[in-house]
Amino acid sequence: MSTDTTPPLRADARRNRDRIIAAARAVFAEQGPEVPMEEIARAAGVGTGTLYRRFPDRDSLIRAVGQDVFGRVLVEARAIAERETDPWRALTEFLLTASDMHTVLRLAVHSPRARAVLGTDPELAQVRGQMLTILDSMVRDAQEAGALRPDVGSGDVALLLASVLHGVRNVPEDVRRDAPARYLTLVLDGLRASPGSTLPGRPVTGADISMARVYPAE
Amino acid sequence: MSTDTTPPLRADARRNRDRIIAAARAVFAEQGPEVPMEEIARAAGVGTGTLYRRFPDRDSLIRAVGQDVFGRVLVEARAIAERETDPWRALTEFLLTASDMHTVLRLAVHSPRARAVLGTDPELAQVRGQMLTILDSMVRDAQEAGALRPDVGSGDVALLLASVLHGVRNVPEDVRRDAPARYLTLVLDGLRASPGSTLPGRPVTGADISMARVYPAE
DNA sequence: AACAAGTGGACGGATACCCTCCATTTGTAG
DNA sequence: CTACAAATGGAGGGTATCCGTCCACTTGTT
């Protein structure tokens, strides 16, 4: 079964491969999977030649990043499901698996290309299935505990999270820093005045999002 | 003051100009302001020559669309502010000024380029200012009425709306149709189980957002 | 009817990106 | 330490995309 068709990788080559995936993960989360290859190479500190040697085309890089990041999130999800007994807290903690989750959603929800590539990868189908199962049960548990409203599905939860993580750009650095936690909390708590939890971050004013200033897309 | 430097426009030319702006409005809302000029021309049913004759470059088109759409929203906002006495309902109604609002947010929040162009247009500064004033007072009124939590600003409201309107893609047509109202309601109501209003649309399942199928970008 | 205004889309130029190629460097096995 | 294969990076040719002009033709207006 383990027919070693791959001649083992040299030490530095393996290191660079990991760097490339890590860099691509970050860049994909930030800008989506259609950024110039050269930018990914630069972020990884390698030349484009090295990048192409390891990943013959963009799709194969997308696959590698997909497997990496879905795997991470799955591991995290399992850990939380096991550690956290309160279903509401399990759900919120899971949703805050911030940066990896960000990449996952960017690839899974916001990028048609990544969807096309990852959707046809049998390796990933497995992992995705398990992730969805866990999310489903988290949602159901939270609903049975009366903590989560019953008229939503796990897809709703994913879409809302994707929106909130993706949507906040062109704001001051400090707002941006707190945005995911702040808005996730807000979405969960609701905008309606209620004896909810305390929001992290500060209120964003109209001036904060004024068009006069353009903040770097980073 | 009204020195007529512009020789009046021929009837069909004026019609085409309006068509171009309308088409650009729709396309910008959908894909942002960096789509190929030819696509805008096609959507408007004119040739690229006509487009460039009327708008010498992309920025001038962005400005025209910006003025058009900000103006519309401002008018709508004023009408609502006057007609609707309940502050909470005034706010929600305003936020649902769907398609125009969509374009506004796409330009004002999601597109660095549009922000750069519109941010330096003195004509628009006026309109933007008035819009922000109205939104601010809607938010403040709703807060004073105890309907809206006090620890958010109008910027928060705008960002959340932008996220929700922008974020939902790659889902089945029926989900997409209801998404803005559904998620806006959800954001307002809160995810937490509460005796809130009834959600429009249906629960989205995990399968609905499975990556196996890629829904058209539009 | 006559002329200016308007039209569309073909096309040359520019740009951005992809991906290969190879002279050089680096790891590793003996 | 040597020698060789593996790995590197970035220059550069090929390609696709998009911009914006130009002009032979059509349409409105007076």
Coordinates of C-alpha atoms in Angstrom, one line a residue, chain A residues 71-187:
Chain A
G71 CA -6.7 19.3 8.5
R72 CA -5.8 21.9 11.1
V73 CA -9.3 23.1 11.6
L74 CA -10.5 19.5 11.9
V75 CA -8.0 18.8 14.6
E76 CA -8.9 21.9 16.4
A77 CA -12.6 21.1 16.1
R78 CA -12.1 17.7 17.6
A79 CA -10.1 19.1 20.5
I80 CA -12.7 21.6 21.3
A81 CA -15.6 19.1 21.0
E82 CA -13.8 16.9 23.5
R83 CA -12.6 19.6 25.9
E84 CA -15.6 21.8 26.0
T85 CA -18.8 20.4 27.5
D86 CA -21.0 23.5 27.3
P87 CA -22.4 23.4 23.8
W88 CA -22.7 27.1 23.3
R89 CA -19.1 27.7 24.3
A90 CA -17.9 24.9 22.2
L91 CA -19.6 26.5 19.2
T92 CA -18.2 30.0 19.8
E93 CA -14.8 28.7 20.5
F94 CA -14.7 26.8 17.3
L95 CA -15.9 29.7 15.3
L96 CA -13.0 31.8 16.7
T97 CA -10.3 29.4 15.5
A98 CA -9.4 32.6 13.7
S99 CA -6.7 32.5 11.1
D100 CA -7.1 28.9 9.9
M101 CA -10.8 29.3 9.8
H102 CA -10.4 32.5 7.8
T103 CA -8.4 30.6 5.1
V104 CA -10.9 27.8 5.1
L105 CA -13.8 30.1 4.6
R106 CA -12.1 32.1 2.0
L107 CA -11.4 29.0 0.0
A108 CA -14.6 27.2 0.7
V109 CA -17.1 30.0 0.4
H110 CA -15.6 33.0 -1.3
S111 CA -13.6 31.6 -4.1
P112 CA -15.2 29.9 -7.0
R113 CA -11.9 28.7 -8.2
A114 CA -10.9 27.1 -4.9
R115 CA -14.3 25.5 -4.7
A116 CA -13.9 24.0 -8.1
V117 CA -10.5 22.6 -7.3
L118 CA -11.1 21.4 -3.8
G119 CA -14.6 20.2 -4.5
T120 CA -13.2 17.5 -6.8
D121 CA -10.4 16.3 -4.5
P122 CA -11.4 13.0 -2.9
E123 CA -8.8 13.3 -0.1
L124 CA -10.5 16.5 1.0
A125 CA -14.0 15.2 0.6
Q126 CA -13.3 13.0 3.6
V127 CA -12.0 15.8 5.8
R128 CA -14.7 18.2 4.7
G129 CA -17.3 15.7 5.5
Q130 CA -16.0 15.2 9.0
M131 CA -15.8 18.9 9.6
L132 CA -19.4 19.4 8.6
T133 CA -20.4 16.5 10.8
I134 CA -18.8 18.1 13.8
L135 CA -20.2 21.6 13.0
D136 CA -23.6 20.0 12.5
S137 CA -23.6 18.3 15.9
M138 CA -22.2 21.5 17.6
V139 CA -25.1 23.4 16.1
R140 CA -27.7 20.8 17.0
D141 CA -26.3 20.4 20.6
A142 CA -26.4 24.2 21.1
Q143 CA -30.0 24.2 19.8
E144 CA -31.1 21.4 22.0
A145 CA -29.6 23.2 25.0
G146 CA -31.7 26.1 24.1
A147 CA -28.8 28.4 23.5
L148 CA -29.1 28.7 19.7
R149 CA -32.2 29.6 17.9
P150 CA -33.8 26.6 16.2
D151 CA -34.5 28.2 12.8
V152 CA -31.0 28.2 11.5
G153 CA -28.7 25.5 10.0
S154 CA -25.0 25.0 10.1
G155 CA -24.8 26.6 6.7
D156 CA -26.3 29.8 8.1
V157 CA -23.6 29.8 10.8
A158 CA -20.8 29.2 8.3
L159 CA -22.1 31.9 5.9
L160 CA -22.4 34.5 8.6
L161 CA -19.0 33.7 9.9
A162 CA -17.6 33.9 6.4
S163 CA -19.3 37.3 5.9
V164 CA -18.0 38.7 9.1
L165 CA -14.5 37.5 8.7
H166 CA -14.3 38.5 5.1
G167 CA -16.2 41.7 5.1
V168 CA -14.1 44.0 7.3
R169 CA -11.5 45.9 5.2
N170 CA -10.5 49.5 4.8
V171 CA -10.7 50.3 8.4
P172 CA -8.1 51.5 10.9
E173 CA -5.6 49.0 12.1
D174 CA -7.0 48.8 15.6
V175 CA -10.6 48.2 14.4
R176 CA -9.3 45.5 12.1
R177 CA -7.5 43.8 14.9
D178 CA -10.6 43.4 17.0
A179 CA -13.1 43.0 14.2
P180 CA -13.5 39.3 14.0
A181 CA -14.1 38.8 17.7
R182 CA -16.2 42.0 18.0
Y183 CA -18.5 41.2 15.1
L184 CA -18.7 37.5 15.9
T185 CA -19.8 38.4 19.4
L186 CA -22.2 41.0 18.0
V187 CA -23.7 38.5 15.5

